[in-house]
PDB file of C-alpha atoms in Angstrom:
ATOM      1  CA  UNK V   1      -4.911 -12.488 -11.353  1.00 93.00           C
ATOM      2  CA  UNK V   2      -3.655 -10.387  -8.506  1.00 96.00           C
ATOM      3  CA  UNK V   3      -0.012 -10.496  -7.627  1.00 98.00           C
ATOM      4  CA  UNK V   4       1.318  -9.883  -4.059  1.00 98.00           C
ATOM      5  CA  UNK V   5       5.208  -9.536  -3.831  1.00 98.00           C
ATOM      6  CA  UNK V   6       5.993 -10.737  -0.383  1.00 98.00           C
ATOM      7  CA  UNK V   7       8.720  -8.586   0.948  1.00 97.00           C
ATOM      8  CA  UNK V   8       9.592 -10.880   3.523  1.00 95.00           C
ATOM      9  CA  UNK V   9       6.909  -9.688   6.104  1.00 92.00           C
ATOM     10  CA  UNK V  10       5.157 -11.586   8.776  1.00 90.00           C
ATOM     11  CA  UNK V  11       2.108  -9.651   8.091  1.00 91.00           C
ATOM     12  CA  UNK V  12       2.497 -10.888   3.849  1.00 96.00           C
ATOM     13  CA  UNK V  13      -0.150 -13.789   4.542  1.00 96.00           C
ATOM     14  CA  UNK V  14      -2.428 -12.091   6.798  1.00 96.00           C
ATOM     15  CA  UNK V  15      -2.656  -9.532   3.883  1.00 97.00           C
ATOM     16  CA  UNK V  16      -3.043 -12.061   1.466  1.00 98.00           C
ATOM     17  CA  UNK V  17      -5.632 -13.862   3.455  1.00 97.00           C
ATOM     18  CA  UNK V  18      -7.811 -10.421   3.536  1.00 97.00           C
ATOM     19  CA  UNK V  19      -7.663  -9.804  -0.196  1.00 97.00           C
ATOM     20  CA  UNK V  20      -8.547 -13.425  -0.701  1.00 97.00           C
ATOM     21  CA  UNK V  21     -11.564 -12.996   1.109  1.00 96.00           C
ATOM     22  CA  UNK V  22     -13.147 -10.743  -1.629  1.00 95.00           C
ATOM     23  CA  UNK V  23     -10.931 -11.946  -4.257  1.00 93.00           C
ATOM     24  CA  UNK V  24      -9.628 -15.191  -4.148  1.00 94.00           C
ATOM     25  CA  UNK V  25      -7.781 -14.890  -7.327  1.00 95.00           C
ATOM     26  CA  UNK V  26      -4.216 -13.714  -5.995  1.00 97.00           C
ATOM     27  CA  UNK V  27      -1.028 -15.638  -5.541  1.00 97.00           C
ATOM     28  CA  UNK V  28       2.261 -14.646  -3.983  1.00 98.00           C
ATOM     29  CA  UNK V  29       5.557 -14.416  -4.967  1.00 98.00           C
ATOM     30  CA  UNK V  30       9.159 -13.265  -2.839  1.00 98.00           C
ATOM     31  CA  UNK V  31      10.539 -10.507  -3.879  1.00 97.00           C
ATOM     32  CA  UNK V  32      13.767 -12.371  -4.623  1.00 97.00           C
ATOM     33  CA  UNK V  33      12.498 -15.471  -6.888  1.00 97.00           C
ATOM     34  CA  UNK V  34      11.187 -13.552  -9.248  1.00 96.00           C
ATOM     35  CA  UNK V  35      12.501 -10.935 -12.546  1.00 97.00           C
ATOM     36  CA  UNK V  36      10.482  -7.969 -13.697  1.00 97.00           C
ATOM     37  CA  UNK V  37      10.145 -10.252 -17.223  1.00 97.00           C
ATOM     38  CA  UNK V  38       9.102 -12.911 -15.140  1.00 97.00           C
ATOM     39  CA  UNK V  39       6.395 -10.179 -13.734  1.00 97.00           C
ATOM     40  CA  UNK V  40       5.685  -9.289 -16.874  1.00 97.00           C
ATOM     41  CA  UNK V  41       4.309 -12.633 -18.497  1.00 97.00           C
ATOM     42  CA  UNK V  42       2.080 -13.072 -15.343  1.00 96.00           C
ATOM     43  CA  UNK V  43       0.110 -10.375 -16.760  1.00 96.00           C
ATOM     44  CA  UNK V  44      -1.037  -9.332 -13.239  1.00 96.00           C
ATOM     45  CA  UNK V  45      -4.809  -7.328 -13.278  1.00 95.00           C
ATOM     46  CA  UNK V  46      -2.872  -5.451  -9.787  1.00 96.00           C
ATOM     47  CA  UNK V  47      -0.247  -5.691  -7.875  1.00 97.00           C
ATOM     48  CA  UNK V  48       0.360  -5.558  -4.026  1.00 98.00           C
ATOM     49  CA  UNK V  49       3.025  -4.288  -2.138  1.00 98.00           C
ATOM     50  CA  UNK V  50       3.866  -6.109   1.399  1.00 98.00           C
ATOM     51  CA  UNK V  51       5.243  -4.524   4.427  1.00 96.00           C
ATOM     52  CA  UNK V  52       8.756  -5.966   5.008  1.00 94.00           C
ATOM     53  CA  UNK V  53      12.054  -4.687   6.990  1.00 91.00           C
ATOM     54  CA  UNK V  54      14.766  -2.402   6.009  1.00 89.00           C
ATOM     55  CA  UNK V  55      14.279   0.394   3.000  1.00 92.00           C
ATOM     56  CA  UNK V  56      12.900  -0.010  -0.446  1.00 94.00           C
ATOM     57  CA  UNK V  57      16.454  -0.432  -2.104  1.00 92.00           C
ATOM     58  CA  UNK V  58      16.033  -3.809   0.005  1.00 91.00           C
ATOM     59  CA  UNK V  59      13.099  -4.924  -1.326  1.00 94.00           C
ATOM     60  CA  UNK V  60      13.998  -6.894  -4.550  1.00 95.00           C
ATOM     61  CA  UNK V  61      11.650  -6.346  -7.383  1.00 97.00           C
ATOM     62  CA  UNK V  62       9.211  -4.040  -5.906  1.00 98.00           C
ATOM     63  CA  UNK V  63      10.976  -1.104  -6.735  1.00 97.00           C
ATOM     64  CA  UNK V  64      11.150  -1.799 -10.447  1.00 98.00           C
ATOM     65  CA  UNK V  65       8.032  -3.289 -10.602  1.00 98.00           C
ATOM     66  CA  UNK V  66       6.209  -0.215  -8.712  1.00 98.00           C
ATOM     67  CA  UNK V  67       7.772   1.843 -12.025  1.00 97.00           C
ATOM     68  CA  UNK V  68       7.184  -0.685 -14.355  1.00 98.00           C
ATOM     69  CA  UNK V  69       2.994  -1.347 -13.443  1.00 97.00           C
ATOM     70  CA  UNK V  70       2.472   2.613 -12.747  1.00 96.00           C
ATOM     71  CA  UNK V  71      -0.365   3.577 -14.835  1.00 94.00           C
ATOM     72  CA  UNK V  72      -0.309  -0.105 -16.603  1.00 95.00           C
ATOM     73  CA  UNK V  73      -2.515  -1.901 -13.613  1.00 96.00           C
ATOM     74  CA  UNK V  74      -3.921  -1.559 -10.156  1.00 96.00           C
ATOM     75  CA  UNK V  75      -1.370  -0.725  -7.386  1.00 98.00           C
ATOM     76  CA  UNK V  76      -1.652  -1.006  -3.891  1.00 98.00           C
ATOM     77  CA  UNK V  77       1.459  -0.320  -1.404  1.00 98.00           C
ATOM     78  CA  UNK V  78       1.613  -1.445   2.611  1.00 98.00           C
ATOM     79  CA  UNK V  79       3.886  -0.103   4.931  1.00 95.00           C
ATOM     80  CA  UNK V  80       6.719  -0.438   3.521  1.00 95.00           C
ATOM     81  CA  UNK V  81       5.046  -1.126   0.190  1.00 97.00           C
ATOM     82  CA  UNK V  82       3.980   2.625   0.195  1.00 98.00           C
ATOM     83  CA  UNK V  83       7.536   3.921   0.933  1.00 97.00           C
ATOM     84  CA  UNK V  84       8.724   1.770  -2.005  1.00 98.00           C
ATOM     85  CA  UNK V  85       5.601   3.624  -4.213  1.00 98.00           C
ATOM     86  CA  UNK V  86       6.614   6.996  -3.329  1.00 98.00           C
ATOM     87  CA  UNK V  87      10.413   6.472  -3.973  1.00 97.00           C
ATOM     88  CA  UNK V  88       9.324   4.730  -7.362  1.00 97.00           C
ATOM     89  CA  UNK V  89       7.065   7.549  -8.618  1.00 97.00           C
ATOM     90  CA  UNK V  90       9.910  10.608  -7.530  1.00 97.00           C
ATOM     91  CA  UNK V  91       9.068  11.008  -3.589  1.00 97.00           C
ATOM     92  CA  UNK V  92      11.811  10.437  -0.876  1.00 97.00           C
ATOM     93  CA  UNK V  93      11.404   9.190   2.677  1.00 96.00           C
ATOM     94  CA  UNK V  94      12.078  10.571   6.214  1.00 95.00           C
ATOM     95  CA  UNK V  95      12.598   9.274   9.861  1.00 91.00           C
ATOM     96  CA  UNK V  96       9.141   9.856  11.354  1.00 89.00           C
ATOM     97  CA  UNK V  97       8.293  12.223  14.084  1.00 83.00           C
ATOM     98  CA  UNK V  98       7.487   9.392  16.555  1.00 79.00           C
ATOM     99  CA  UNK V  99       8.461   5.275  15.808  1.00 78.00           C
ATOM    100  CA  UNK V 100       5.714   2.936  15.722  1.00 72.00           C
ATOM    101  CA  UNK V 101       6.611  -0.617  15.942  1.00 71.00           C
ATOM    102  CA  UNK V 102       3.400  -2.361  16.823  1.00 75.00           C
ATOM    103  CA  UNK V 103       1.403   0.038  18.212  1.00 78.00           C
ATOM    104  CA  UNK V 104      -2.091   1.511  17.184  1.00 85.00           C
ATOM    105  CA  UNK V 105      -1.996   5.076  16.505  1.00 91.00           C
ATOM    106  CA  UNK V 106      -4.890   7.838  15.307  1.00 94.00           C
ATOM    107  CA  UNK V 107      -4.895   8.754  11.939  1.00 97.00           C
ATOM    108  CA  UNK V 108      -7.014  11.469  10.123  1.00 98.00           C
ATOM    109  CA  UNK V 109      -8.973  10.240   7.120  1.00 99.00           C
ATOM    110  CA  UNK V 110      -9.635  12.339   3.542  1.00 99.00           C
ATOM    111  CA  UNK V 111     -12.924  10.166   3.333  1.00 98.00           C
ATOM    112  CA  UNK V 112     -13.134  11.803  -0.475  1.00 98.00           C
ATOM    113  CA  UNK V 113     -10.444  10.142  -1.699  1.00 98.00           C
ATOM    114  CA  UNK V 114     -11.588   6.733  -3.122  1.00 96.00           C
ATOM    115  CA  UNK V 115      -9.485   4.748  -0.848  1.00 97.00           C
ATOM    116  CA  UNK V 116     -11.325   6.035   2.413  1.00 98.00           C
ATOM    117  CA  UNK V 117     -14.636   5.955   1.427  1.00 97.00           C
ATOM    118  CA  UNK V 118     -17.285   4.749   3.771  1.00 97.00           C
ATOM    119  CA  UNK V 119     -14.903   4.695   6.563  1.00 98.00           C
ATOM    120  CA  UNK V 120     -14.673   7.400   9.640  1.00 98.00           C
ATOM    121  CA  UNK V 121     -12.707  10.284   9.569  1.00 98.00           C
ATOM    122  CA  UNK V 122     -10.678   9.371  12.345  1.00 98.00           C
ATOM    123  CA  UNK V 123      -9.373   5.726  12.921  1.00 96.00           C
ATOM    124  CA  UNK V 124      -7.371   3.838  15.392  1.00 96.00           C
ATOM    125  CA  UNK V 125      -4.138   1.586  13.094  1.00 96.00           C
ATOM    126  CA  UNK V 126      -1.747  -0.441  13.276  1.00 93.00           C
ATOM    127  CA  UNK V 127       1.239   1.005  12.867  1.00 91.00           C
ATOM    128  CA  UNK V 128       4.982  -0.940  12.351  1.00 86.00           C
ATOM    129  CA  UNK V 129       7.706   1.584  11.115  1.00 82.00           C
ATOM    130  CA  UNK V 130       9.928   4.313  11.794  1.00 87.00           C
ATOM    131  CA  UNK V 131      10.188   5.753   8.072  1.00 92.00           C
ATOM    132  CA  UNK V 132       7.389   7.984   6.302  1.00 95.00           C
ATOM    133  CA  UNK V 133       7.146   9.979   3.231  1.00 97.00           C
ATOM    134  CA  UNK V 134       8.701  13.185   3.136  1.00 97.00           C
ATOM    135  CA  UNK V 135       6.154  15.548   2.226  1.00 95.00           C
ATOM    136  CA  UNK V 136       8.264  18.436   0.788  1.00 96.00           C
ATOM    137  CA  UNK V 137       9.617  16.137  -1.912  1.00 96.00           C
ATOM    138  CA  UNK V 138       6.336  14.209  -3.497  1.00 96.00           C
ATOM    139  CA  UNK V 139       5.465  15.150  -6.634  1.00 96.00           C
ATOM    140  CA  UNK V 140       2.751  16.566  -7.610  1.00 95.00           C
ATOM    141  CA  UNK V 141       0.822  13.703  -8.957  1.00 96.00           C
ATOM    142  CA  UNK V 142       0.604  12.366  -5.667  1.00 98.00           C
ATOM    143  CA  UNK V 143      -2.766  12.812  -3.051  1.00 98.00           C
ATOM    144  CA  UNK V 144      -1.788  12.812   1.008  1.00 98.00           C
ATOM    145  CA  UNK V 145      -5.860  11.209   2.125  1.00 99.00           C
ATOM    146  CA  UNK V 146      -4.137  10.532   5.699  1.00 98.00           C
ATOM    147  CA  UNK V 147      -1.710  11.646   8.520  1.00 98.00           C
ATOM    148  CA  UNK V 148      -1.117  10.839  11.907  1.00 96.00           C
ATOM    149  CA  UNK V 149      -1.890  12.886  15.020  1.00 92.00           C
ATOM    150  CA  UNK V 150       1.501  14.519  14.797  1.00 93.00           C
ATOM    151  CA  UNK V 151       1.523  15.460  10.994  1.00 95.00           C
ATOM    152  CA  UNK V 152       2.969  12.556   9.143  1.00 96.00           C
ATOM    153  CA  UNK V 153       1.942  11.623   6.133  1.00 98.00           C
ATOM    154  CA  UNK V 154      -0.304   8.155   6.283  1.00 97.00           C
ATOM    155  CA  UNK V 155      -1.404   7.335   2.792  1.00 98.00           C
ATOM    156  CA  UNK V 156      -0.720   8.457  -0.627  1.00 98.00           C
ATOM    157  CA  UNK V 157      -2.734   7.930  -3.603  1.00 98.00           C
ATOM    158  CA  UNK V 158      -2.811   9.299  -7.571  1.00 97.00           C
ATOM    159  CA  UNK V 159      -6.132   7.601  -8.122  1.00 95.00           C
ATOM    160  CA  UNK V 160      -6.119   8.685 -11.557  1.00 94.00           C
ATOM    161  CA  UNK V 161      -3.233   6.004 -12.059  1.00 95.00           C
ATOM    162  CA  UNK V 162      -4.792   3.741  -9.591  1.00 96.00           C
ATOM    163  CA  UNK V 163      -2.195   4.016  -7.466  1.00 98.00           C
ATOM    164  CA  UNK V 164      -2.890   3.677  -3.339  1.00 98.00           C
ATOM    165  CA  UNK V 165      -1.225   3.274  -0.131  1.00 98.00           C
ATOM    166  CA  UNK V 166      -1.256   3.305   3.356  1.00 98.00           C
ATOM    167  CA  UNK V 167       2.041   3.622   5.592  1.00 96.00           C
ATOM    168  CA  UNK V 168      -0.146   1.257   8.246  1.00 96.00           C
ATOM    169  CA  UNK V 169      -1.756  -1.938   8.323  1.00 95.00           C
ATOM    170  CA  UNK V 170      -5.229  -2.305   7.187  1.00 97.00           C
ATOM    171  CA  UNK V 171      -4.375  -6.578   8.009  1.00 96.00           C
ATOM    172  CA  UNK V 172      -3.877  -6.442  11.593  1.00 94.00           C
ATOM    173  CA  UNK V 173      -5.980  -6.833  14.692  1.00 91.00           C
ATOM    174  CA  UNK V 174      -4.498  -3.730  15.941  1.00 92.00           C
ATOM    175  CA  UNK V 175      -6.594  -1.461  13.220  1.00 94.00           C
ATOM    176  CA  UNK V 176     -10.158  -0.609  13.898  1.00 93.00           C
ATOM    177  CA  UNK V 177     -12.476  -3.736  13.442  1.00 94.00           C
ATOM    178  CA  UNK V 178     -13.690  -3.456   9.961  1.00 95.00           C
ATOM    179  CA  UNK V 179     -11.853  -0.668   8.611  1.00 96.00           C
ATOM    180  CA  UNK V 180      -9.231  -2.572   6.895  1.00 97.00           C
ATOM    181  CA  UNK V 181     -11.823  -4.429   5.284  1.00 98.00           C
ATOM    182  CA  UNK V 182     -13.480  -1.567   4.149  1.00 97.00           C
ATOM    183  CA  UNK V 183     -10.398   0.323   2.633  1.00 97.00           C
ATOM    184  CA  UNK V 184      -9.292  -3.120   1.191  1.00 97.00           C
ATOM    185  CA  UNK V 185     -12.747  -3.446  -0.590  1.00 96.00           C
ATOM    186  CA  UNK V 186     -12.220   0.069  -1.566  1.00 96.00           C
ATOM    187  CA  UNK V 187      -9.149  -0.815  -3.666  1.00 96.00           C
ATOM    188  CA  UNK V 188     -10.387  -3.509  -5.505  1.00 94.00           C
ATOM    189  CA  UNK V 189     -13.708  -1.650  -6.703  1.00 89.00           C
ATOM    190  CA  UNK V 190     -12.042   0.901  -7.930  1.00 79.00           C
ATOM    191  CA  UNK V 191      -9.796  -0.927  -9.551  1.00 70.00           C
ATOM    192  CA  UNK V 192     -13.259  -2.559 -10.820  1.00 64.00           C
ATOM    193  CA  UNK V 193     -14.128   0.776 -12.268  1.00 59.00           C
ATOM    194  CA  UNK V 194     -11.374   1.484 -14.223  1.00 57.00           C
ATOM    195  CA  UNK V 195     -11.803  -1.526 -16.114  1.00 52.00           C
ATOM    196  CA  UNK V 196      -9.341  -3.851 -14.633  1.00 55.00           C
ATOM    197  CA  UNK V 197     -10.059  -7.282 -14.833  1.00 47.00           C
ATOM    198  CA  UNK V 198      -8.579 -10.902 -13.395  1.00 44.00           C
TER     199      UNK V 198
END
């Protein structure tokens, strides 16, 4: 079973929705009404991420669960779900060169990198946030598949780990018809590959 911790988004359901349509075993929980032991005896096959407001520190369990689950299952991060991955795993964030609350925005694609495959190399998003990664402080686990027109870092991914995410929204309207899909299908078969199971 798939577990997406809703960080109090109004995108968490559309999200939801789009996994469910190629996996319909996934349930969510708020990041608030629920303990990492309570987490735990799920035993989630991956985890999601949600967008949400604020910084990580305000994003419940996500932070310790992103720690806990590295390596251990699946991960995917959204938005905000990405900035809580990369201050899990050692990275720290930034204000970003230009603030995107809903508006579409280019972004280059590493079409390599397991999350991108069999999508373009260049890509109209959604994009809802004024914080990115800071790429001077990632470790060096961590792959950089995307960034925006003016150098900001878009995704990060240690697919070794099975770790992925994407600082925009692969749910909205506002993203290329399609791609979402695409990179969302792209999660879950590699996750497939590595052996993880419902």
């Amino acid at each position: 079973m798939k577990v997406l911790i809703d960080n109090y988004d109004s995108f968490t359901y559309n999200l939801y929705q789009q996994i469910g349509a190629f996996d319909p075993e996934i349930i969510v929980v708020k990041n608030d009404e629920i303990t990492l032991d309570d987490l735990k005896a799920m035993h989630p096959s991956h985890l999601i991420l949600s967008p949400g407001p604020g910084r990580p520190e305000d994003s419940g369990i996500s932070l310790a669960a992103a720690r806990y689950f590295a390596n251990r299952i699946p991960m995917l991060g959204v938005c905000m779900g990405l900035e809580v991955i990369c201050e899990a795993l050692g990275g720290q964030l930034k204000l970003a060169k230009t603030l995107m609350h809903g508006k579409s925005g280019q972004v280059t694609l590493d079409t390599t990198d397991p999350l991108f495959r069999n999508c373009p190399t260049e890509a109209m998003v959604a994009r809802y946030h004024s914080l990115v990664c800071d790429g001077d402080s990632l470790p060096g686990i961590f792959n950089v598949p995307a960034y925006s027109a003016d150098g900001d870092i878009m995704a990060l991914t240690i697919p070794s780990m099975q770790i992925y995410g994407m600082q925009f929204h692969p749910e909205s309207v506002m993203t290329e018809p399609g791609i979402g899909d695409q990179m969302i299908q792209n999660f879950l078969q590699a996750s497939i590959a590595s052996g993880a199971t419902n």
